[in-house]
């Protein structure tokens, strides 16, 4: 059957919807892998959103004032790929045909940076939902800074499709609570209410009244049939019109819509329909069985017309920005600084030149450095998960974000580490902010999915975690991190920095701000540390190398490698060893990942091949065997902590100068 005949048998809207639906079916069948049910069920509602409400510009996917679309139900990725292709983004049909293949731009779940038009990496359910909250918050914060004049450069909204699974995940609940609390009326989600999960009927595990829950959060809630196109249109329009509340539209749908045997079954969720069922679905909906990946000319024309309709608004925005630049150079310069997330090229040098000196907890040093960083980088915003008084992560001269008042730079997330992490990723993905968030290091367990995704997406998110070891003492093992540093260093692309004093803390922040397409995690102490005396001041070039020689006595045959609070401990232990005729080099290693990237000559200069090595870090020893080698000594803690005062903890775990020196002495003599 040719496209013209298809067009005669269905309305143009139905033709377009079935094009979207069967592009997904054909791609999943060809890949022999994927999730056809969600695209089949939500093609109608998505069509309405993309052709009547969403503002985008396919020739400029990064247009700052585009509406953001988040497919939180990332398993339905072919729905998004079909829409992006039809909308005119640089995603050729050949890429849809290579769905889930190595090297394609159509991976199994949407990945930011790989596919034009994909705003955030989704798949782990609930994360996209919370990312969208971060994007909506970013839009409100940006608007508060620049929408005061006749020209309002920030008008974009955030739309998304979320699933039952998204709404079951705790991260979505945390983010939804904040979205309602903040009154993010620029956020609209369509809930794919198909009542099916991967394992079967959603009612087996999900019987709560979702609309009432979201009403309690402070959301506008509506319900609509997913196949009532005008009803969906009206619901989205009503959601957009409510600028004081985020909106959830319960869109009643049928997973695997049109598949005679698999519609409304869990088998339509995560596996291909199968050749016969795919053909039967096409017959049921009046779609040609061949060719596959059919796109009628009328459908291409419809989406081209939508792009043409949107173009004048985009062009007008560009003209207005240029006019703004001419009449308000200072205001436009601030805009450019935000849009480029401008960071001074010498930010590391600047921060280290003004680094705190003297004794103190590195969290206190971090608070001082943060003020300098915020003054130099207007895009820097952030806060804590109800622990700012402990983590010391508040930009001092900034008021907090409040409902209706988004001018500030301080964000209070409440006791919501999981939600905070995903919202930070949304803030970063929106494009104008460099966000930071903080908590205790042990609670990276709650943030880890978001930390991993920030690294996967190459987002410039700065994670600040304090209370970094068992040495926080009386709070006990529930709050004392042990394995966390090793686990975090294992995340590809995430730089973990554990500074030992003020200059190293300044360097940690400088590294984080320099890394424009990567995430950084700064680990700080609660307890006070002495100032490190150095033969010469620590410079930026040395800090960038991740590790350096602090003390190098003549005749040293041992090398003590330490991070953070264990650096002064290593130095004191070395003094005792030297008095016994065992001189030892002391190496501070705030960023071992950076050190491993250095050329061999530098690594050998810091850790001479002939020198016997000892690592000292108050945490799991696994990571350090690559540094000390099979014959080296890794001093650490491979058990859970204890509840006791600091001095007792140090004595119990052997982290006193005397006990460290004793262990090293005995080990050295055995060798």
XYZ file of C-alpha atoms in Angstrom:
671
model
C 0.000 0.000 0.000
C 1.500 3.366 -0.923
C 1.573 6.374 1.371
C -1.143 8.147 -0.543
C -3.554 5.317 0.087
C -2.670 5.313 3.761
C -3.507 8.972 3.847
C -6.917 8.323 2.335
C -7.784 5.809 5.051
C -6.997 7.899 8.077
C -6.948 11.445 9.257
C -3.624 13.237 9.091
C -3.301 13.125 12.875
C -3.976 9.386 12.963
C -1.539 8.920 10.133
C 1.177 10.765 12.060
C 0.421 8.936 15.295
C 0.603 5.540 13.623
C 3.854 6.593 11.959
C 5.332 7.262 15.399
C 3.848 4.052 16.779
C 5.146 1.772 14.056
C 8.555 3.376 13.753
C 8.949 2.199 17.336
C 7.578 -1.255 16.599
C 9.783 -1.716 13.539
C 12.914 -0.522 15.331
C 12.352 -2.871 18.270
C 11.614 -5.785 15.945
C 14.731 -5.123 13.904
C 16.877 -4.822 17.032
C 15.195 -7.908 18.518
C 15.301 -5.944 21.753
C 13.506 -3.019 23.327
C 10.285 -1.711 24.816
C 7.520 -1.259 22.228
C 4.540 -1.019 24.581
C 5.045 2.486 25.936
C 5.614 4.171 22.519
C 2.573 2.378 21.139
C 0.428 3.499 24.044
C 1.599 7.111 24.325
C 2.096 8.024 20.664
C -1.206 9.947 20.590
C -0.548 12.105 23.642
C 3.065 12.705 22.612
C 1.891 13.773 19.149
C -0.394 16.391 20.686
C 2.360 17.713 22.924
C 4.937 17.948 20.125
C 2.680 19.431 17.470
C 0.553 21.817 19.542
C 2.556 22.908 22.605
C 6.270 22.098 22.666
C 8.511 24.884 21.350
C 11.733 23.681 19.791
C 14.109 24.513 16.969
C 15.629 21.447 15.287
C 18.326 23.490 13.525
C 19.440 24.882 16.898
C 18.892 22.103 19.469
C 20.595 24.142 22.201
C 18.496 27.288 21.768
C 18.434 28.612 25.349
C 14.694 29.325 25.387
C 13.543 26.017 23.907
C 11.038 24.038 25.909
C 12.660 21.029 27.520
C 11.178 17.589 26.940
C 12.126 14.845 29.402
C 11.276 11.232 28.651
C 11.591 10.000 32.196
C 10.154 6.667 31.062
C 13.399 6.172 29.167
C 12.634 2.565 28.285
C 10.253 4.035 25.685
C 13.188 5.672 23.930
C 11.922 4.862 20.446
C 9.015 7.227 21.036
C 11.499 10.053 21.511
C 13.723 8.993 18.606
C 10.742 8.831 16.265
C 9.614 12.310 17.334
C 13.104 13.787 16.985
C 13.501 12.333 13.503
C 10.104 13.575 12.337
C 10.620 16.988 13.952
C 13.718 17.548 11.821
C 16.555 17.011 14.279
C 19.838 15.635 12.985
C 18.783 12.048 13.554
C 18.560 10.279 10.191
C 16.196 7.376 9.606
C 19.238 5.129 9.353
C 19.888 5.782 13.041
C 16.384 4.596 13.922
C 17.082 1.476 11.902
C 20.260 0.963 13.947
C 18.375 1.143 17.252
C 20.387 -0.418 20.108
C 23.369 -1.122 17.862
C 26.977 -0.356 18.764
C 27.918 3.159 17.700
C 24.389 4.291 16.857
C 22.843 7.504 18.145
C 19.778 5.552 19.248
C 20.866 3.639 22.364
C 18.461 1.551 24.379
C 17.774 4.437 26.751
C 18.189 8.123 25.809
C 21.656 9.534 26.461
C 22.405 13.235 26.705
C 25.186 14.311 24.368
C 24.730 11.367 22.031
C 21.416 12.229 20.364
C 20.423 15.784 19.373
C 17.350 16.851 21.305
C 17.869 14.487 24.235
C 17.979 16.750 27.285
C 18.996 14.221 29.916
C 20.034 10.606 30.250
C 17.073 8.585 31.467
C 16.366 4.969 32.166
C 16.883 4.588 35.924
C 13.292 5.369 36.802
C 12.533 8.519 38.747
C 15.777 10.208 37.749
C 14.344 11.938 34.677
C 11.338 13.086 36.709
C 13.666 14.732 39.211
C 15.959 16.107 36.472
C 12.932 17.886 35.036
C 12.289 19.498 38.412
C 15.864 20.766 38.334
C 15.374 22.152 34.825
C 12.178 23.916 35.861
C 13.950 25.372 38.890
C 16.796 26.546 36.647
C 14.335 28.299 34.342
C 12.714 30.100 37.273
C 16.103 31.125 38.670
C 17.292 32.363 35.284
C 14.057 34.266 34.687
C 14.396 35.959 38.081
C 17.772 37.276 36.978
C 16.913 38.487 33.470
C 13.164 38.917 32.914
C 12.785 42.295 34.555
C 12.764 44.446 31.400
C 10.597 44.712 28.306
C 12.280 41.672 26.763
C 11.845 38.410 28.647
C 14.561 36.059 27.396
C 13.439 33.181 29.619
C 9.987 31.807 28.880
C 10.612 28.104 28.372
C 8.689 25.352 30.095
C 9.546 21.747 30.977
C 7.352 18.937 29.675
C 7.788 15.237 30.167
C 6.301 11.767 30.081
C 6.568 9.715 33.262
C 5.569 6.146 33.989
C 4.099 4.170 36.851
C 7.637 3.074 37.644
C 8.822 6.676 37.853
C 6.095 7.467 40.332
C 6.946 4.441 42.467
C 10.591 5.451 42.879
C 11.460 7.445 45.969
C 13.611 9.965 44.096
C 10.524 11.146 42.197
C 8.600 11.586 45.432
C 11.360 13.737 46.906
C 11.567 15.878 43.788
C 7.786 16.151 43.430
C 7.546 17.405 47.001
C 10.078 20.154 46.281
C 8.471 21.088 42.955
C 5.154 21.659 44.691
C 6.817 23.474 47.589
C 8.613 25.824 45.196
C 5.504 26.321 43.029
C 7.177 25.360 39.742
C 4.283 26.197 37.453
C 6.527 25.818 34.411
C 6.585 22.014 34.814
C 4.050 19.714 33.112
C 4.203 15.921 33.204
C 2.039 13.453 31.333
C 1.688 10.311 33.409
C 1.510 7.220 31.217
C -1.224 5.644 33.321
C -1.250 2.232 31.628
C -1.456 0.247 34.882
C 1.121 -2.301 33.756
C 4.675 -2.852 34.987
C 7.376 -5.209 33.764
C 6.243 -7.997 36.086
C 2.507 -7.641 35.548
C -0.501 -5.654 36.731
C 0.580 -2.485 38.544
C -2.240 -3.047 41.037
C -0.254 -5.911 42.522
C 2.158 -3.387 44.026
C 0.751 0.094 43.352
C -2.674 0.831 44.793
C -2.202 4.337 46.175
C -4.285 7.265 44.950
C -1.625 9.003 42.863
C -3.714 12.091 42.008
C -4.428 12.746 45.682
C -0.754 12.283 46.521
C 0.255 14.893 43.973
C -2.508 17.241 45.058
C -1.067 16.956 48.567
C 2.334 17.913 47.151
C 0.738 21.075 45.760
C 0.419 20.022 42.117
C -2.419 20.671 39.712
C -3.779 17.248 38.731
C -5.981 16.375 35.759
C -7.108 13.126 34.131
C -7.660 12.478 30.436
C -8.007 9.649 27.927
C -4.703 9.344 26.051
C -6.584 8.852 22.754
C -8.818 11.912 23.103
C -6.543 14.285 21.208
C -8.570 17.396 21.938
C -8.893 16.373 25.575
C -5.141 15.971 25.864
C -4.718 19.340 24.166
C -7.054 21.042 26.631
C -5.388 19.411 29.616
C -1.922 20.549 28.530
C -3.250 24.062 27.877
C -4.793 24.175 31.365
C -1.528 22.940 32.885
C 0.472 25.618 31.081
C -2.007 28.272 32.182
C -1.452 27.410 35.862
C 1.825 29.202 36.482
C 1.741 28.698 40.264
C 1.664 24.902 40.441
C 3.461 22.081 38.641
C 1.050 19.836 36.778
C 0.499 16.108 36.493
C -1.862 14.894 33.795
C -3.000 11.311 34.383
C -3.111 10.124 30.793
C -5.049 6.824 30.753
C -3.404 4.702 28.093
C -3.069 1.129 26.898
C 0.395 -0.365 26.759
C 1.005 -1.992 23.379
C -1.996 -0.155 21.908
C -3.277 -1.974 18.804
C -1.501 -5.290 19.398
C -4.352 -7.851 19.470
C -2.766 -10.273 21.946
C -0.311 -8.078 23.835
C -2.206 -4.824 24.438
C -2.613 -4.245 28.180
C -0.188 -7.051 29.036
C 3.211 -6.916 30.701
C 4.765 -8.766 27.773
C 4.374 -5.590 25.702
C 6.603 -3.689 28.108
C 10.109 -4.998 27.631
C 10.290 -7.338 24.653
C 9.558 -7.182 20.920
C 6.016 -7.957 19.863
C 7.270 -10.698 17.576
C 6.856 -10.736 13.824
C 3.319 -12.111 13.765
C 1.996 -9.812 16.516
C 3.661 -6.812 14.866
C 1.917 -7.648 11.594
C -1.376 -8.154 13.418
C -1.034 -4.764 15.138
C -0.456 -3.094 11.766
C -3.509 -4.825 10.321
C -5.625 -3.821 13.322
C -4.718 -0.153 12.902
C -4.821 -0.096 9.106
C -1.090 0.231 8.628
C 0.867 -1.395 5.784
C 2.834 -4.479 6.793
C 5.566 -3.431 4.363
C 7.714 -1.503 3.973
C 9.006 -1.204 7.499
C 10.016 2.235 8.837
C 7.334 3.803 6.655
C 6.966 7.592 6.851
C 4.229 8.972 4.571
C 4.963 12.232 2.816
C 1.983 13.853 4.489
C 3.487 13.169 7.908
C 6.811 14.682 6.953
C 4.930 17.708 5.668
C 2.948 18.006 8.902
C 6.072 18.104 11.056
C 7.805 20.435 8.614
C 4.827 22.764 8.922
C 5.099 22.650 12.705
C 8.788 23.575 12.492
C 7.923 26.420 10.133
C 5.247 27.648 12.520
C 7.743 27.708 15.371
C 10.488 29.420 13.370
C 9.182 33.022 13.582
C 9.150 32.886 17.392
C 12.709 31.586 17.394
C 13.831 34.271 14.920
C 12.103 36.977 16.952
C 13.851 35.775 20.093
C 17.212 35.984 18.347
C 16.447 39.512 17.091
C 15.326 40.601 20.541
C 18.505 39.234 22.099
C 20.596 41.181 19.589
C 18.619 44.353 20.306
C 19.101 43.764 24.023
C 22.842 43.381 23.476
C 22.975 46.787 21.770
C 20.951 48.708 24.359
C 22.142 47.009 27.562
C 25.709 45.826 27.172
C 26.172 45.156 30.886
C 22.989 43.128 31.207
C 23.796 41.146 28.092
C 27.303 40.469 29.389
C 25.800 38.975 32.539
C 23.555 36.813 30.343
C 26.507 35.608 28.314
C 28.451 34.812 31.462
C 25.573 32.678 32.683
C 24.850 30.969 29.373
C 28.488 30.008 28.933
C 28.850 29.112 32.629
C 31.879 31.354 32.474
C 34.787 30.449 34.726
C 38.015 32.484 34.810
C 40.802 30.633 33.018
C 43.025 31.085 36.045
C 40.396 30.165 38.623
C 42.593 27.513 40.219
C 45.486 29.933 40.551
C 43.203 32.640 41.956
C 41.653 30.410 44.575
C 44.979 28.987 45.678
C 46.523 32.451 45.890
C 43.829 33.376 48.421
C 43.654 29.980 50.110
C 42.904 29.785 53.831
C 45.917 29.295 56.052
C 46.268 28.038 59.552
C 44.671 25.134 61.345
C 41.057 24.203 60.840
C 38.620 21.641 59.543
C 38.692 21.372 55.776
C 34.921 21.971 55.786
C 35.693 25.394 57.301
C 38.382 26.010 54.703
C 35.844 24.956 52.070
C 33.343 27.520 53.305
C 35.919 30.274 52.874
C 36.926 29.074 49.420
C 33.290 28.838 48.339
C 32.824 32.572 48.897
C 35.792 33.342 46.623
C 34.549 30.898 44.008
C 31.025 32.343 44.039
C 32.372 35.863 43.553
C 34.317 34.720 40.484
C 31.652 32.456 38.947
C 28.102 33.871 38.738
C 26.698 30.515 37.558
C 27.662 28.820 40.816
C 24.578 27.945 42.911
C 23.747 25.254 45.418
C 23.158 24.172 48.958
C 22.653 21.159 51.152
C 20.255 18.411 52.132
C 19.329 20.078 55.438
C 22.948 19.997 56.597
C 24.310 23.393 55.576
C 25.121 24.220 59.179
C 27.371 21.156 59.198
C 28.719 21.129 55.644
C 29.244 24.926 55.597
C 28.103 25.207 51.982
C 26.204 28.459 51.843
C 27.063 31.407 49.632
C 27.111 33.982 52.378
C 25.663 37.006 50.608
C 22.825 35.128 48.908
C 19.264 34.676 50.056
C 17.683 31.235 49.816
C 15.384 30.122 47.016
C 11.759 30.484 48.042
C 8.408 30.032 46.325
C 7.926 33.127 44.190
C 11.472 34.370 44.862
C 14.152 32.677 42.788
C 16.836 35.375 42.714
C 19.038 33.763 45.344
C 21.874 31.280 44.966
C 21.289 29.202 48.083
C 19.084 26.118 47.642
C 17.655 24.321 50.649
C 16.717 20.767 49.668
C 15.477 19.527 53.018
C 16.231 15.969 54.080
C 16.254 14.715 50.508
C 19.732 13.591 49.398
C 18.367 11.391 46.604
C 16.147 14.143 45.225
C 18.849 16.764 45.677
C 21.287 14.789 43.536
C 18.907 14.361 40.625
C 17.736 17.983 40.815
C 21.365 19.133 40.680
C 21.760 17.156 37.450
C 18.703 18.903 36.022
C 20.078 22.302 37.020
C 23.337 21.490 35.242
C 21.615 20.031 32.173
C 19.522 23.171 31.721
C 22.733 24.906 30.764
C 23.217 28.147 32.690
C 24.223 26.972 36.160
C 27.096 25.148 37.836
C 25.330 23.536 40.788
C 26.799 22.114 43.961
C 25.156 20.033 46.638
C 26.311 18.729 49.981
C 25.717 16.217 52.731
C 27.750 13.802 54.848
C 30.027 11.429 52.932
C 28.172 8.362 54.194
C 25.033 9.664 52.472
C 26.586 9.373 49.057
C 24.831 6.017 49.376
C 21.601 7.970 48.815
C 23.051 10.190 46.092
C 25.117 7.600 44.230
C 22.684 6.997 41.311
C 22.686 10.727 40.583
C 26.441 11.034 41.094
C 26.951 8.224 38.584
C 24.590 9.840 36.083
C 26.248 13.248 36.453
C 29.493 11.597 35.423
C 27.883 9.599 32.631
C 26.343 12.793 31.227
C 29.578 14.761 31.696
C 27.742 17.416 33.671
C 29.632 19.988 35.697
C 28.135 19.173 39.064
C 30.190 19.767 42.196
C 29.500 17.340 45.012
C 30.687 18.413 48.475
C 30.646 15.815 51.251
C 31.901 16.339 54.771
C 32.274 14.160 57.895
C 34.593 12.085 55.793
C 35.723 9.238 58.075
C 35.256 7.292 61.289
C 36.848 10.260 63.018
C 33.515 12.022 63.351
C 33.316 9.787 66.392
C 30.284 9.660 68.633
C 27.699 9.413 65.831
C 28.834 5.850 65.302
C 29.052 3.426 62.372
C 25.773 4.464 60.721
C 27.309 7.850 60.000
C 30.951 6.861 59.544
C 32.020 6.203 55.938
C 34.459 3.364 55.314
C 34.074 1.954 51.797
C 32.788 5.160 50.240
C 36.004 6.685 48.907
C 36.927 3.465 47.116
C 33.427 3.108 45.683
C 33.281 6.701 44.475
C 36.722 6.579 42.869
C 35.453 3.617 40.855
C 32.891 5.775 38.986
C 34.365 6.516 35.534
C 35.072 10.204 35.013
C 34.256 11.302 38.560
C 37.177 13.082 40.217
C 37.318 12.569 43.988
C 39.475 15.091 45.870
C 40.265 14.747 49.595
C 42.319 17.768 50.658
C 44.492 17.987 53.764
C 44.514 21.751 54.458
C 43.455 25.164 53.182
C 45.608 25.308 50.020
C 44.583 21.808 48.967
C 40.927 22.658 49.647
C 41.219 25.749 47.464
C 42.791 23.536 44.822
C 39.904 21.072 45.057
C 37.376 23.803 44.304
C 39.590 25.141 41.520
C 39.791 21.721 39.888
C 36.022 21.341 40.122
C 35.458 24.688 38.412
C 38.054 23.966 35.714
C 36.430 20.671 34.741
C 33.740 22.032 32.432
C 32.437 18.669 31.202
C 32.903 16.477 34.239
C 31.731 16.086 37.809
C 33.923 16.494 40.863
C 33.423 15.286 44.422
C 35.172 17.138 47.245
C 35.606 15.282 50.537
C 36.102 17.339 53.714
C 36.662 16.802 57.423
C 34.579 17.793 60.395
C 37.536 17.712 62.795
C 40.265 20.341 62.855
C 43.589 19.650 61.166
C 46.917 21.425 61.610
C 48.258 23.684 58.900
C 50.766 21.884 56.703
C 54.152 23.556 56.659
C 55.860 23.345 53.279
C 59.325 24.259 52.066
C 57.591 26.364 49.418
C 53.920 27.255 48.878
C 51.783 24.702 47.064
C 51.246 25.899 43.502
C 48.441 25.145 41.032
C 50.631 23.132 38.668
C 51.626 20.765 41.449
C 48.078 20.461 42.754
C 46.809 19.530 39.279
C 49.123 16.516 39.331
C 47.070 15.012 42.133
C 49.971 14.037 44.412
C 53.296 15.516 45.423
C 56.212 15.087 47.808
C 55.678 16.935 51.052
C 58.838 15.776 52.866
C 61.869 14.076 51.301
C 64.580 13.356 53.888
C 67.985 12.133 52.793
C 68.350 8.379 52.609
C 64.606 7.689 52.627
C 63.834 4.096 51.663
C 60.192 4.268 52.647
C 57.368 6.370 51.188
C 54.258 7.183 53.207
C 51.277 8.135 50.979
C 48.324 9.835 52.663
C 45.197 11.845 51.921
C 43.156 14.375 53.854
C 43.312 14.134 57.616
C 45.917 11.377 57.427
C 48.566 13.645 55.857
C 49.559 15.323 59.142
C 49.341 11.892 60.768
C 51.797 10.497 58.203
C 54.130 13.381 58.852
C 54.108 12.801 62.613
C 54.652 9.073 62.113
C 57.584 9.850 59.787
C 59.218 11.934 62.521
C 59.129 8.967 64.877
C 60.479 6.629 62.225
C 63.321 9.036 61.434
C 64.295 9.101 65.111
C 64.643 5.325 64.896
C 66.839 5.438 61.793
C 64.029 4.828 59.269
C 63.731 8.065 57.261
C 60.530 8.139 55.191
C 59.339 10.323 52.355
C 55.827 11.770 52.912
C 53.528 12.191 49.925
C 50.237 14.073 49.991
C 47.802 12.556 47.485
C 44.599 14.682 47.461
C 43.551 13.465 43.994
C 45.031 10.033 43.270
C 43.057 9.741 40.031
C 44.881 12.796 38.689
C 48.182 11.349 39.852
C 47.587 8.149 37.898
C 47.152 10.222 34.732
C 50.607 11.818 35.030
C 53.568 10.799 32.919
C 55.674 7.951 34.234
C 58.639 10.196 35.005
C 56.602 12.319 37.422
C 54.990 9.303 39.063
C 58.406 7.741 39.564
C 59.793 10.982 41.001
C 57.016 11.051 43.619
C 56.905 7.295 44.215
C 60.400 6.011 43.367
C 60.266 2.431 42.047
C 62.861 1.285 44.574
C 61.117 2.785 47.575
C 58.880 0.612 49.739
C 55.430 2.140 50.010
C 52.817 2.599 52.696
C 49.359 4.108 52.173
C 47.475 5.724 55.044
C 43.785 6.544 54.646
C 40.971 6.130 57.171
C 38.832 3.942 54.937
C 38.819 0.822 52.831
C 42.279 -0.259 51.729
C 41.235 -1.853 48.405
C 41.991 1.189 46.273
C 45.518 1.666 47.601
C 47.044 -1.642 46.579
C 47.603 -0.233 43.089
C 49.897 2.361 44.695
C 51.764 0.307 47.275
C 52.020 -2.866 45.212
C 51.749 -6.483 46.383
C 54.553 -6.070 48.904
C 53.455 -2.708 50.243
C 51.492 -1.851 53.365
C 47.985 -0.371 53.164
C 46.941 1.098 56.502
C 43.215 1.689 56.593
C 39.906 0.535 58.032
C 38.150 -2.462 56.520
C 35.495 -2.804 59.202
C 32.614 -0.595 60.239
C 33.304 2.246 62.639
C 32.560 2.683 66.323
C 30.759 5.199 68.486
C 33.264 6.978 70.735
C 35.074 10.303 71.133
C 37.633 11.162 68.470
C 40.732 10.330 70.516
C 39.346 6.926 71.457
C 38.453 6.198 67.828
C 41.957 7.108 66.681
C 43.511 4.899 69.320
C 41.133 1.997 68.656
C 41.774 1.934 64.894
C 45.492 2.579 65.178
C 45.485 6.054 63.658
C 47.897 7.720 66.069
C 51.470 8.656 65.172
C 52.815 6.041 67.562
C 50.674 3.208 66.261
C 51.233 4.058 62.606
C 54.975 4.278 63.174
C 54.892 0.946 65.004
C 53.048 -0.797 62.175
C 55.390 0.623 59.564
C 58.455 -0.311 61.630
C 57.331 -3.919 62.086
C 56.404 -4.239 58.419
C 59.702 -2.711 57.273
C 61.717 -5.068 59.448
C 59.874 -8.107 58.123
C 60.784 -7.022 54.585
